């Protein structure tokens, strides 16, 4: 391996180790949005921060990554959720069904999409009961990697084909989306083999991939009319920045301006690592939409 590749791989490994070194943070409350054990949302109450106070805090909906694969659940992103709560946000950390045919299987069709849609639909009622400090009128969705895809998709449900079961009739009442290293353009992600064939697995593989793209690929669900920012490390080896750039280009062609923040010398995991400077950048991007 050339020296540059070896250094990049070592840096990426160190970033991942740092991001996963923080102990999981238990939520202040949890609520189910369905009968399956994975159909649950954890809530973190706002603690401090520079906003107007805990009595009226913007709500940040967090969707975790992990290539839609079962071994990666919401626990690994709880330090990030807690970090946002300490910055004054109310936080809802959403779990959803992931791969079911062994640890290498990415996602379930249609279960993964069923769950995200159901969670978002149930959220206003659950938030009122579990997190009264949250101001649902100021909701921002964020997600990392595969969760970034789901955040973009969740905000674009009004752009789904008319026969899609998850379609809603009007844009969701969101202040915006902050997608972190998102798997945002399935065509480019497939060409780059992002996360080892994950996008094809998510849609069922084979001919089903092409058949289901129009219901699943955020780059085909534009324009949304919802303020959207992508935050991406230029040194990301897991989801190369070409994927985010392709989504931004597709948005521009659809007549929509999408913000794209590219961070130098940053890889995949610092975006959700409370110990990394990139995490503060993410919080600021969320704040710009939410406060």
GROMACS .gro file of C-alpha atoms in nm:
model
  291
    1UNK     CA    1   0.000   0.000   0.000
    2UNK     CA    2   0.145   0.342  -0.088
    3UNK     CA    3   0.246   0.558   0.206
    4UNK     CA    4  -0.037   0.809   0.145
    5UNK     CA    5  -0.299   0.535   0.148
    6UNK     CA    6  -0.151   0.384   0.462
    7UNK     CA    7  -0.157   0.719   0.641
    8UNK     CA    8  -0.515   0.784   0.532
    9UNK     CA    9  -0.625   0.441   0.655
   10UNK     CA   10  -0.446   0.491   0.987
   11UNK     CA   11  -0.607   0.833   1.033
   12UNK     CA   12  -0.951   0.690   0.954
   13UNK     CA   13  -0.899   0.407   1.203
   14UNK     CA   14  -0.796   0.653   1.473
   15UNK     CA   15  -1.103   0.868   1.408
   16UNK     CA   16  -1.332   0.568   1.430
   17UNK     CA   17  -1.168   0.453   1.752
   18UNK     CA   18  -1.217   0.798   1.906
   19UNK     CA   19  -1.582   0.821   1.802
   20UNK     CA   20  -1.660   0.479   1.951
   21UNK     CA   21  -1.456   0.534   2.268
   22UNK     CA   22  -1.725   0.733   2.448
   23UNK     CA   23  -1.957   0.543   2.681
   24UNK     CA   24  -2.318   0.521   2.575
   25UNK     CA   25  -2.544   0.779   2.738
   26UNK     CA   26  -2.881   0.666   2.869
   27UNK     CA   27  -3.180   0.875   2.761
   28UNK     CA   28  -3.406   1.075   2.987
   29UNK     CA   29  -3.710   0.896   2.844
   30UNK     CA   30  -3.801   0.643   2.577
   31UNK     CA   31  -4.121   0.571   2.386
   32UNK     CA   32  -4.229   0.305   2.138
   33UNK     CA   33  -4.379   0.396   1.804
   34UNK     CA   34  -4.466   0.035   1.716
   35UNK     CA   35  -4.465  -0.321   1.845
   36UNK     CA   36  -4.120  -0.430   1.722
   37UNK     CA   37  -3.834  -0.393   1.975
   38UNK     CA   38  -3.650  -0.167   1.731
   39UNK     CA   39  -3.946   0.070   1.697
   40UNK     CA   40  -3.840   0.301   1.976
   41UNK     CA   41  -3.728   0.661   2.021
   42UNK     CA   42  -3.498   0.780   2.300
   43UNK     CA   43  -3.537   1.136   2.425
   44UNK     CA   44  -3.271   1.367   2.570
   45UNK     CA   45  -3.381   1.680   2.751
   46UNK     CA   46  -3.196   2.005   2.680
   47UNK     CA   47  -2.923   2.092   2.928
   48UNK     CA   48  -2.776   2.440   2.908
   49UNK     CA   49  -2.657   2.581   2.578
   50UNK     CA   50  -2.678   2.922   2.418
   51UNK     CA   51  -3.040   2.907   2.308
   52UNK     CA   52  -3.347   3.059   2.468
   53UNK     CA   53  -3.361   2.801   2.743
   54UNK     CA   54  -3.494   2.458   2.832
   55UNK     CA   55  -3.852   2.585   2.841
   56UNK     CA   56  -3.852   2.615   2.461
   57UNK     CA   57  -3.578   2.418   2.291
   58UNK     CA   58  -3.556   2.324   1.923
   59UNK     CA   59  -3.602   1.955   1.855
   60UNK     CA   60  -3.327   1.763   1.676
   61UNK     CA   61  -3.424   1.424   1.535
   62UNK     CA   62  -3.120   1.196   1.509
   63UNK     CA   63  -3.097   0.896   1.275
   64UNK     CA   64  -2.791   0.682   1.329
   65UNK     CA   65  -2.574   0.525   1.062
   66UNK     CA   66  -2.407   0.189   1.023
   67UNK     CA   67  -2.489   0.100   0.661
   68UNK     CA   68  -2.843  -0.001   0.767
   69UNK     CA   69  -2.684  -0.315   0.918
   70UNK     CA   70  -2.805  -0.482   1.237
   71UNK     CA   71  -2.485  -0.465   1.444
   72UNK     CA   72  -2.499  -0.086   1.446
   73UNK     CA   73  -2.782   0.042   1.661
   74UNK     CA   74  -2.866   0.377   1.815
   75UNK     CA   75  -2.640   0.325   2.116
   76UNK     CA   76  -2.327   0.426   1.927
   77UNK     CA   77  -2.466   0.772   1.852
   78UNK     CA   78  -2.592   0.846   2.205
   79UNK     CA   79  -2.278   1.048   2.295
   80UNK     CA   80  -2.359   1.272   1.997
   81UNK     CA   81  -2.723   1.299   2.109
   82UNK     CA   82  -2.606   1.391   2.459
   83UNK     CA   83  -2.363   1.645   2.310
   84UNK     CA   84  -2.651   1.817   2.131
   85UNK     CA   85  -2.861   1.812   2.449
   86UNK     CA   86  -2.576   1.981   2.634
   87UNK     CA   87  -2.577   2.247   2.364
   88UNK     CA   88  -2.939   2.327   2.450
   89UNK     CA   89  -3.130   2.113   2.202
   90UNK     CA   90  -3.406   1.867   2.277
   91UNK     CA   91  -3.311   1.542   2.104
   92UNK     CA   92  -3.503   1.243   1.971
   93UNK     CA   93  -3.277   0.948   1.884
   94UNK     CA   94  -3.469   0.715   1.652
   95UNK     CA   95  -3.414   0.340   1.623
   96UNK     CA   96  -3.536   0.146   1.320
   97UNK     CA   97  -3.517  -0.204   1.179
   98UNK     CA   98  -3.195  -0.282   0.999
   99UNK     CA   99  -3.055  -0.586   0.817
  100UNK     CA  100  -3.226  -0.908   0.912
  101UNK     CA  101  -3.049  -1.181   0.714
  102UNK     CA  102  -2.726  -1.185   0.910
  103UNK     CA  103  -2.494  -0.906   1.024
  104UNK     CA  104  -2.371  -0.832   0.671
  105UNK     CA  105  -2.717  -0.762   0.529
  106UNK     CA  106  -2.789  -0.392   0.482
  107UNK     CA  107  -3.142  -0.288   0.569
  108UNK     CA  108  -3.480  -0.449   0.519
  109UNK     CA  109  -3.727  -0.368   0.248
  110UNK     CA  110  -3.974  -0.222   0.322
  111UNK     CA  111  -3.929  -0.237   0.700
  112UNK     CA  112  -3.649   0.019   0.732
  113UNK     CA  113  -3.854   0.276   0.541
  114UNK     CA  114  -4.175   0.178   0.720
  115UNK     CA  115  -4.008   0.249   1.051
  116UNK     CA  116  -3.861   0.588   0.966
  117UNK     CA  117  -4.194   0.704   0.824
  118UNK     CA  118  -4.385   0.572   1.126
  119UNK     CA  119  -4.140   0.728   1.371
  120UNK     CA  120  -4.165   1.068   1.208
  121UNK     CA  121  -4.544   1.046   1.198
  122UNK     CA  122  -4.563   0.949   1.565
  123UNK     CA  123  -4.303   1.197   1.683
  124UNK     CA  124  -4.522   1.505   1.751
  125UNK     CA  125  -4.744   1.310   1.993
  126UNK     CA  126  -4.454   1.128   2.158
  127UNK     CA  127  -4.256   1.449   2.201
  128UNK     CA  128  -4.546   1.623   2.374
  129UNK     CA  129  -4.565   1.337   2.623
  130UNK     CA  130  -4.197   1.256   2.676
  131UNK     CA  131  -4.017   1.586   2.616
  132UNK     CA  132  -4.239   1.885   2.696
  133UNK     CA  133  -3.937   2.118   2.677
  134UNK     CA  134  -3.916   2.060   2.301
  135UNK     CA  135  -4.057   2.308   2.053
  136UNK     CA  136  -4.167   2.081   1.768
  137UNK     CA  137  -4.224   2.389   1.550
  138UNK     CA  138  -3.846   2.416   1.530
  139UNK     CA  139  -3.754   2.063   1.426
  140UNK     CA  140  -3.435   1.975   1.242
  141UNK     CA  141  -3.355   1.623   1.122
  142UNK     CA  142  -2.997   1.509   1.121
  143UNK     CA  143  -2.841   1.173   1.044
  144UNK     CA  144  -2.500   1.023   0.988
  145UNK     CA  145  -2.398   0.810   0.690
  146UNK     CA  146  -2.691   0.569   0.629
  147UNK     CA  147  -2.880   0.780   0.880
  148UNK     CA  148  -2.801   1.082   0.664
  149UNK     CA  149  -2.977   0.905   0.380
  150UNK     CA  150  -3.278   0.840   0.600
  151UNK     CA  151  -3.285   1.203   0.716
  152UNK     CA  152  -3.290   1.328   0.356
  153UNK     CA  153  -3.548   1.065   0.263
  154UNK     CA  154  -3.768   1.146   0.562
  155UNK     CA  155  -3.775   1.511   0.464
  156UNK     CA  156  -3.864   1.425   0.104
  157UNK     CA  157  -4.167   1.203   0.155
  158UNK     CA  158  -4.394   1.457  -0.015
  159UNK     CA  159  -4.178   1.408  -0.327
  160UNK     CA  160  -4.231   1.032  -0.340
  161UNK     CA  161  -4.424   0.877  -0.630
  162UNK     CA  162  -4.801   0.897  -0.578
  163UNK     CA  163  -4.832   0.524  -0.517
  164UNK     CA  164  -4.553   0.507  -0.256
  165UNK     CA  165  -4.695   0.397   0.082
  166UNK     CA  166  -4.483   0.651   0.273
  167UNK     CA  167  -4.588   0.956   0.072
  168UNK     CA  168  -4.738   1.252   0.255
  169UNK     CA  169  -4.944   1.521   0.085
  170UNK     CA  170  -4.742   1.823   0.192
  171UNK     CA  171  -4.389   1.898   0.315
  172UNK     CA  172  -4.323   1.798   0.672
  173UNK     CA  173  -4.310   2.096   0.911
  174UNK     CA  174  -3.932   2.105   0.940
  175UNK     CA  175  -3.687   2.387   0.985
  176UNK     CA  176  -3.437   2.185   0.788
  177UNK     CA  177  -3.210   1.886   0.740
  178UNK     CA  178  -2.843   1.855   0.831
  179UNK     CA  179  -2.714   1.537   0.668
  180UNK     CA  180  -2.372   1.417   0.785
  181UNK     CA  181  -2.163   1.225   0.532
  182UNK     CA  182  -2.491   1.100   0.389
  183UNK     CA  183  -2.537   0.817   0.141
  184UNK     CA  184  -2.732   1.073  -0.055
  185UNK     CA  185  -2.704   0.961  -0.419
  186UNK     CA  186  -2.754   0.590  -0.475
  187UNK     CA  187  -2.621   0.582  -0.829
  188UNK     CA  188  -2.286   0.728  -0.727
  189UNK     CA  189  -2.276   0.528  -0.403
  190UNK     CA  190  -2.335   0.210  -0.604
  191UNK     CA  191  -2.057   0.294  -0.849
  192UNK     CA  192  -1.818   0.357  -0.559
  193UNK     CA  193  -1.934   0.043  -0.375
  194UNK     CA  194  -2.000   0.245  -0.061
  195UNK     CA  195  -2.014   0.026   0.249
  196UNK     CA  196  -1.977  -0.292   0.045
  197UNK     CA  197  -2.284  -0.307  -0.179
  198UNK     CA  198  -2.504  -0.163   0.095
  199UNK     CA  199  -2.737   0.042  -0.126
  200UNK     CA  200  -2.818  -0.257  -0.345
  201UNK     CA  201  -2.881  -0.475  -0.043
  202UNK     CA  202  -3.108  -0.210   0.111
  203UNK     CA  203  -3.334  -0.218  -0.195
  204UNK     CA  204  -3.336  -0.594  -0.232
  205UNK     CA  205  -3.063  -0.638  -0.494
  206UNK     CA  206  -3.091  -0.748  -0.855
  207UNK     CA  207  -3.365  -0.592  -1.063
  208UNK     CA  208  -3.534  -0.462  -0.750
  209UNK     CA  209  -3.258  -0.204  -0.712
  210UNK     CA  210  -3.360  -0.017  -1.026
  211UNK     CA  211  -3.731  -0.070  -0.959
  212UNK     CA  212  -3.717   0.080  -0.610
  213UNK     CA  213  -3.478   0.369  -0.667
  214UNK     CA  214  -3.757   0.621  -0.725
  215UNK     CA  215  -3.892   0.547  -0.377
  216UNK     CA  216  -3.561   0.542  -0.193
  217UNK     CA  217  -3.291   0.757  -0.353
  218UNK     CA  218  -3.287   1.114  -0.213
  219UNK     CA  219  -3.119   1.241  -0.530
  220UNK     CA  220  -3.437   1.151  -0.717
  221UNK     CA  221  -3.668   1.316  -0.463
  222UNK     CA  222  -3.600   1.680  -0.544
  223UNK     CA  223  -3.671   1.962  -0.496
  224UNK     CA  224  -3.800   1.930  -0.140
  225UNK     CA  225  -3.839   2.300  -0.060
  226UNK     CA  226  -3.687   2.228   0.282
  227UNK     CA  227  -3.360   2.393   0.386
  228UNK     CA  228  -3.089   2.130   0.358
  229UNK     CA  229  -2.721   2.128   0.447
  230UNK     CA  230  -2.473   1.847   0.392
  231UNK     CA  231  -2.163   1.827   0.613
  232UNK     CA  232  -1.886   1.610   0.481
  233UNK     CA  233  -1.519   1.538   0.549
  234UNK     CA  234  -1.293   1.562   0.247
  235UNK     CA  235  -1.091   1.269   0.381
  236UNK     CA  236  -1.390   1.038   0.425
  237UNK     CA  237  -1.301   0.686   0.307
  238UNK     CA  238  -1.635   0.530   0.401
  239UNK     CA  239  -1.866   0.765   0.212
  240UNK     CA  240  -1.650   0.972  -0.025
  241UNK     CA  241  -1.748   1.336  -0.065
  242UNK     CA  242  -1.831   1.267  -0.431
  243UNK     CA  243  -2.162   1.122  -0.304
  244UNK     CA  244  -2.263   1.443  -0.127
  245UNK     CA  245  -2.145   1.652  -0.421
  246UNK     CA  246  -2.360   1.447  -0.659
  247UNK     CA  247  -2.666   1.512  -0.442
  248UNK     CA  248  -2.593   1.885  -0.429
  249UNK     CA  249  -2.558   1.889  -0.809
  250UNK     CA  250  -2.888   1.704  -0.851
  251UNK     CA  251  -3.055   1.954  -0.621
  252UNK     CA  252  -2.919   2.245  -0.823
  253UNK     CA  253  -3.050   2.091  -1.145
  254UNK     CA  254  -3.390   2.061  -0.977
  255UNK     CA  255  -3.383   2.431  -0.891
  256UNK     CA  256  -3.293   2.394  -0.524
  257UNK     CA  257  -2.985   2.525  -0.344
  258UNK     CA  258  -2.837   2.279  -0.096
  259UNK     CA  259  -2.561   2.383   0.140
  260UNK     CA  260  -2.247   2.171   0.128
  261UNK     CA  261  -1.984   2.215   0.400
  262UNK     CA  262  -1.664   2.026   0.320
  263UNK     CA  263  -1.424   1.993   0.612
  264UNK     CA  264  -1.053   1.963   0.543
  265UNK     CA  265  -0.853   1.682   0.707
  266UNK     CA  266  -1.172   1.521   0.839
  267UNK     CA  267  -1.290   1.168   0.775
  268UNK     CA  268  -1.616   0.987   0.837
  269UNK     CA  269  -1.657   0.969   1.214
  270UNK     CA  270  -1.549   1.306   1.361
  271UNK     CA  271  -1.888   1.449   1.259
  272UNK     CA  272  -2.051   1.255   1.546
  273UNK     CA  273  -1.753   1.250   1.785
  274UNK     CA  274  -1.803   1.492   2.077
  275UNK     CA  275  -1.425   1.507   2.117
  276UNK     CA  276  -1.370   1.632   1.761
  277UNK     CA  277  -1.382   1.989   1.634
  278UNK     CA  278  -1.602   1.873   1.345
  279UNK     CA  279  -1.881   1.794   1.590
  280UNK     CA  280  -1.896   2.159   1.694
  281UNK     CA  281  -1.930   2.253   1.326
  282UNK     CA  282  -2.225   2.016   1.298
  283UNK     CA  283  -2.393   2.166   1.605
  284UNK     CA  284  -2.351   2.513   1.459
  285UNK     CA  285  -2.506   2.406   1.128
  286UNK     CA  286  -2.804   2.267   1.317
  287UNK     CA  287  -2.831   2.582   1.526
  288UNK     CA  288  -2.840   2.803   1.219
  289UNK     CA  289  -3.153   2.625   1.103
  290UNK     CA  290  -3.316   2.567   1.439
  291UNK     CA  291  -3.280   2.874   1.658
   0.00000   0.00000   0.00000
